[in-house]
Short mmCIF file of C-alpha atoms in Angstrom, two decimals:
data_model
loop_
_atom_site.label_atom_id
_atom_site.label_comp_id
_atom_site.label_asym_id
_atom_site.label_seq_id
_atom_site.Cartn_x
_atom_site.Cartn_y
_atom_site.Cartn_z
CA MET A 1144 5.76 39.26 -38.51
CA LYS A 1145 4.78 38.68 -42.14
CA ALA A 1146 6.51 41.76 -43.56
CA GLN A 1147 9.71 40.80 -41.80
CA ALA A 1148 9.53 37.24 -43.12
CA ILE A 1149 9.05 38.50 -46.68
CA SER A 1150 12.04 40.83 -46.42
CA ARG A 1151 14.08 38.05 -44.90
CA SER A 1152 13.40 35.70 -47.80
CA ALA A 1153 14.54 38.48 -50.16
CA LEU A 1154 17.75 38.95 -48.15
CA ASP A 1155 18.50 35.25 -48.51
CA VAL A 1156 17.90 35.34 -52.26
CA GLU A 1157 20.07 38.42 -52.86
CA TRP A 1158 22.83 36.93 -50.74
CA GLN A 1159 22.85 33.82 -52.91
CA ARG A 1160 22.71 35.92 -56.07
CA LEU A 1161 25.87 37.72 -54.93
CA GLN A 1162 27.53 34.35 -54.38
CA VAL A 1163 26.72 33.31 -57.94
CA ILE A 1164 28.10 36.57 -59.37
CA ALA A 1165 31.25 36.24 -57.27
CA ASP A 1166 31.65 32.71 -58.59
CA ASN A 1167 31.36 33.94 -62.19
CA LEU A 1168 34.01 36.61 -61.64
CA ALA A 1169 36.27 34.22 -59.77
CA ASN A 1170 36.15 31.76 -62.65
CA ALA A 1171 36.86 34.30 -65.39
CA ASN A 1172 40.23 32.68 -66.05
CA THR A 1173 39.13 29.09 -65.58
CA THR A 1174 40.24 27.00 -68.54
CA ARG A 1175 38.62 23.74 -67.53
CA THR A 1176 36.02 22.70 -64.97
CA ALA A 1177 36.17 19.60 -62.82
CA GLU A 1178 33.86 17.87 -65.31
CA GLY A 1179 36.27 18.69 -68.12
CA GLY A 1180 34.19 21.16 -70.10
CA VAL A 1181 34.54 24.92 -70.37
CA PHE A 1182 33.20 27.00 -67.47
CA ARG A 1183 29.80 28.58 -68.12
CA PRO A 1184 28.80 31.75 -66.25
CA MET A 1185 25.70 31.12 -64.14
CA ARG A 1186 22.61 33.14 -63.23
CA LEU A 1187 20.43 32.75 -60.21
CA VAL A 1188 16.76 32.47 -61.12
CA SER A 1189 14.31 33.60 -58.46
CA GLY A 1190 10.61 34.27 -58.22
CA PRO A 1191 7.65 34.62 -55.86
CA THR A 1192 6.88 31.75 -53.51
CA THR A 1193 3.17 31.87 -54.27
CA ASN A 1194 1.97 32.46 -57.78
CA PHE A 1195 0.53 35.88 -58.43
CA ALA A 1196 -2.94 34.77 -59.53
CA SER A 1197 -3.62 32.82 -56.34
CA ALA A 1198 -2.18 35.66 -54.25
CA LEU A 1199 -4.59 38.09 -55.92
CA ARG A 1200 -7.54 35.80 -55.42
CA ALA A 1201 -6.80 35.19 -51.75
CA GLY A 1202 -6.03 38.77 -50.79
CA THR A 1203 -2.92 40.14 -49.09
CA ALA A 1204 -2.64 37.40 -46.49
CA GLN A 1205 -1.14 34.96 -49.02
CA LEU A 1206 2.00 36.92 -49.95
CA SER A 1207 5.01 35.04 -48.72
CA GLY A 1208 8.12 36.47 -50.30
CA VAL A 1209 10.62 35.26 -52.85
CA GLN A 1210 12.55 32.06 -53.36
CA VAL A 1211 15.40 30.70 -55.43
CA TYR A 1212 14.22 28.59 -58.38
CA GLY A 1213 17.69 27.48 -59.34
CA VAL A 1214 21.04 28.37 -60.86
CA GLU A 1215 21.15 28.18 -64.65
CA PRO A 1216 24.04 28.60 -67.06
CA ILE A 1217 23.65 31.57 -69.41
CA ALA A 1218 24.21 31.31 -73.13
CA GLY A 1219 27.38 32.93 -74.36
CA ASN A 1220 30.51 32.54 -76.38
CA VAL A 1221 33.88 31.19 -75.40
CA ARG A 1222 37.20 32.95 -75.86
CA ARG A 1223 39.91 30.86 -77.56
CA VAL A 1224 43.51 31.90 -77.03
CA TYR A 1225 46.46 30.41 -78.85
CA ASP A 1226 48.88 29.19 -76.20
CA PRO A 1227 50.38 25.76 -76.95
CA ALA A 1228 52.42 25.81 -73.72
CA ASP A 1229 49.32 25.81 -71.52
CA PRO A 1230 48.61 22.38 -70.02
CA HIS A 1231 44.93 22.82 -70.92
CA ALA A 1232 45.63 23.59 -74.58
CA ASP A 1233 43.82 21.36 -77.08
CA ALA A 1234 45.37 19.52 -80.04
CA SER A 1235 45.62 22.65 -82.18
CA GLY A 1236 47.19 24.68 -79.33
CA PHE A 1237 44.16 26.72 -78.27
CA VAL A 1238 43.04 27.30 -74.68
CA THR A 1239 39.32 27.93 -74.13
CA TYR A 1240 38.24 30.56 -71.62
CA PRO A 1241 34.65 31.47 -70.78
CA GLU A 1242 33.58 34.79 -72.25
CA ILE A 1243 32.40 36.59 -69.11
CA ASP A 1244 30.71 39.96 -69.50
CA ARG A 1245 32.53 41.69 -66.65
CA ALA A 1246 30.69 44.99 -67.00
CA GLY A 1247 27.38 43.11 -66.95
CA GLU A 1248 28.41 41.15 -63.87
CA MET A 1249 29.46 44.38 -62.14
CA THR A 1250 26.15 46.05 -62.97
CA LEU A 1251 24.25 43.05 -61.66
CA MET A 1252 26.39 43.10 -58.54
CA ILE A 1253 25.47 46.73 -57.86
CA GLN A 1254 21.82 45.94 -58.51
CA THR A 1255 22.03 43.03 -56.09
CA SER A 1256 23.68 45.20 -53.46
CA ARG A 1257 21.02 47.91 -53.81
CA ALA A 1258 18.23 45.35 -53.68
CA TYR A 1259 19.76 43.94 -50.50
CA GLU A 1260 19.90 47.43 -48.99
CA GLY A 1261 16.28 48.02 -49.95
CA ASP A 1262 15.23 44.77 -48.27
CA LEU A 1263 17.13 45.78 -45.15
CA VAL A 1264 15.36 49.15 -45.08
CA ALA A 1265 11.97 47.44 -45.43
CA LEU A 1266 12.91 44.98 -42.69
CA ASN A 1267 14.03 47.74 -40.31
CA LEU A 1268 10.91 49.75 -41.01
CA ALA A 1269 8.68 46.75 -40.31
CA ASP A 1270 10.55 46.20 -37.05
CA GLN A 1271 10.11 49.86 -36.10
CA MET A 1272 6.40 49.71 -36.86
CA TYR A 1273 6.08 46.60 -34.73
CA SER A 1274 7.95 48.27 -31.85
CA LYS A 1275 5.80 51.38 -32.16
CA ALA A 1276 2.65 49.27 -32.10
CA LEU A 1277 3.85 47.68 -28.85
CA GLU A 1278 3.88 51.14 -27.29
CA LEU A 1279 0.21 51.59 -28.10
CA GLY A 1280 -1.74 52.21 -24.90
CA GLY A 1281 1.36 52.02 -22.72
CA GLN A 1282 2.03 54.62 -20.08
CA SER A 1283 4.21 56.82 -22.30
CA MET B 749 -9.90 42.42 -79.08
CA SER B 750 -11.42 40.81 -76.05
CA PRO B 751 -12.61 43.10 -73.30
CA VAL B 752 -10.51 43.33 -70.16
CA THR B 753 -12.08 41.29 -67.40
CA PRO B 754 -12.04 43.07 -64.07
CA VAL B 755 -10.20 41.49 -61.16
CA SER B 756 -13.04 40.11 -59.14
CA GLY B 757 -11.14 38.53 -56.27
CA ILE B 758 -10.17 41.66 -54.36
CA THR B 759 -12.86 43.62 -52.61
CA THR B 760 -12.34 46.15 -49.91
CA GLN B 761 -14.05 43.79 -47.53
CA SER B 762 -11.67 40.91 -48.19
CA ILE B 763 -8.63 43.11 -47.58
CA VAL B 764 -10.00 44.65 -44.42
CA GLN B 765 -11.20 41.39 -42.94
CA ALA B 766 -8.32 39.16 -43.89
CA PRO B 767 -5.99 40.00 -40.99
CA PHE B 768 -8.76 39.65 -38.44
CA GLN B 769 -9.75 36.25 -39.78
CA ALA B 770 -6.15 35.13 -39.62
CA THR B 771 -5.86 35.93 -35.93
CA ALA B 772 -9.33 34.74 -34.99
CA MET B 773 -9.64 32.41 -32.01
CA PRO B 774 -9.73 28.67 -32.66
CA ALA B 775 -13.22 27.27 -33.18
CA GLY B 776 -15.34 27.48 -30.09
CA GLY B 777 -12.78 29.61 -28.24
CA THR B 778 -11.98 26.68 -25.95
CA ALA B 779 -8.40 27.75 -25.19
CA SER B 780 -8.23 29.26 -21.73
CA PHE B 781 -6.46 32.54 -21.10
CA ALA B 782 -3.78 30.82 -19.06
CA SER B 783 -2.99 28.32 -21.80
CA LEU B 784 -2.85 31.16 -24.33
CA LEU B 785 -0.31 32.92 -22.14
CA ALA B 786 1.72 29.74 -21.76
CA GLN B 787 1.65 29.21 -25.53
CA GLY B 788 2.93 32.73 -26.11
CA LEU B 789 5.72 32.26 -23.58
CA HIS B 790 6.74 28.99 -25.23
CA ALA B 791 6.88 30.78 -28.61
CA VAL B 792 9.10 33.51 -27.11
CA GLN B 793 11.31 30.88 -25.53
CA ALA B 794 11.63 29.04 -28.87
CA LYS B 795 12.63 32.25 -30.68
CA VAL B 796 15.26 33.12 -28.07
CA GLU B 797 16.68 29.60 -28.25
CA HIS B 798 16.74 29.74 -32.05
CA ALA B 799 18.65 33.04 -31.96
CA ASP B 800 21.03 31.56 -29.41
CA ALA B 801 21.69 28.51 -31.58
CA LEU B 802 22.30 30.70 -34.64
CA VAL B 803 24.78 32.90 -32.77
CA LYS B 804 26.64 29.79 -31.61
CA ALA B 805 26.66 28.33 -35.12
CA PHE B 806 27.88 31.64 -36.54
CA ALA B 807 30.70 31.83 -34.00
CA LEU B 808 31.83 28.34 -34.99
CA ASP B 809 31.44 28.66 -38.74
CA ASP B 810 30.58 31.88 -40.57
CA ASN B 811 29.05 30.03 -43.51
CA ILE B 812 25.65 31.27 -42.33
CA PRO B 813 24.66 34.64 -43.86
CA VAL B 814 24.99 37.36 -41.21
CA HIS B 815 21.50 38.70 -41.82
CA GLN B 816 20.00 35.41 -40.62
CA VAL B 817 21.77 35.83 -37.28
CA THR B 818 20.87 39.50 -36.85
CA TYR B 819 17.30 38.88 -37.95
CA ALA B 820 16.89 36.03 -35.46
CA LEU B 821 18.24 38.29 -32.71
CA GLU B 822 15.88 41.09 -33.70
CA GLU B 823 12.93 38.71 -33.85
CA ALA B 824 13.76 37.35 -30.41
CA LYS B 825 14.11 40.88 -29.04
CA LEU B 826 10.74 41.92 -30.45
CA SER B 827 8.95 38.87 -29.11
CA VAL B 828 10.47 39.40 -25.66
CA GLU B 829 9.31 43.02 -25.82
CA LEU B 830 5.82 41.84 -26.75
CA ALA B 831 5.83 39.44 -23.79
CA MET B 832 6.92 42.24 -21.48
CA GLN B 833 4.16 44.50 -22.76
CA VAL B 834 1.58 41.76 -22.20
CA ARG B 835 2.90 41.30 -18.66
CA THR B 836 2.70 45.06 -17.99
CA ARG B 837 -0.89 45.27 -19.24
CA LEU B 838 -1.85 42.20 -17.23
CA LEU B 839 -0.34 43.66 -14.07
CA GLU B 840 -2.03 47.00 -14.70
CA GLY B 841 -5.39 45.27 -15.02
CA TYR B 842 -4.79 43.28 -11.85
CA ARG B 843 -3.82 46.40 -9.85
CA GLU B 844 -6.82 48.21 -11.19
CA LEU B 845 -9.08 45.45 -9.87
CA MET B 846 -7.29 45.22 -6.52
CA ASN B 847 -7.64 48.94 -5.91
CA MET B 848 -11.35 48.93 -6.66
CA GLN B 849 -13.40 50.58 -3.88
CA LEU B 850 -16.41 48.55 -2.84
#
C-alpha cells in the first residue's frame, strides 16, 4: 500500500496549499490583521518526507511521500490608498492594503488543482493494480 | 572540474531484492499460520473501524478533507477483498486435500 500512502500524503499537502491560497485571496482587502500589522500573503512550503540522498542510498523502499514544512509569508509590497474616512487610516490618512498578485495566486491555484488531480489518478491506478493483483490465480 | 562520482548505492540487486526483504518472515519464522491469519484479520478489522470512524466524523463536521474519508473507505474495501481472496484460496486448498483419492 506504499504507492497509495505516497499519493495520499500529496493529496493532503495540495489540499492545505489550496487553503493557503484561498486565505490569501480572501484577505486581499484586509487592512489590518488581528496582531495589528498589515496582512502578508502566505505560501505553503512542502518537501519530501525523507531526504533524497538517503532515499537513493536505501533503494526504493524508503520513499514515503511529501509533507508540509510550514507556511511562510512571501516578500512583497503594500498598497497605500488615501482614504481618511476609513477607520484603519493612519495619521496621514492612508490605508495600507497587502499587494496580492491575483494572477499569480490564480495560476498557483490551477497548478494546485492539477497536481491534486494527478495525485488522484496515481492513487486510483495504484488501487486498480492492487485489485488486479488480487485476481491473480483466482478462478476467473 | 571534479569528475562526476557515480551513484554507488543503487544496484539492480538492491532494487529487485528490497521488496522481498521487506515482507520477509520474522526471524526464525516462529509465527504460526493461524496467528498470521488472525493478525491479518485484526488489521482488516482495524482498517474498517478507522474508515467507519472517519465517515462518522465527516458526517458530524466536514472539516476533514474528503479525500481522507474516501481513501480510508477504499483502503478498507481493498483489505476486505484481500481477506476474501485469502479465504477463497484457503478453502480451495482444503477442498483439494479433502477430495484426494487414496
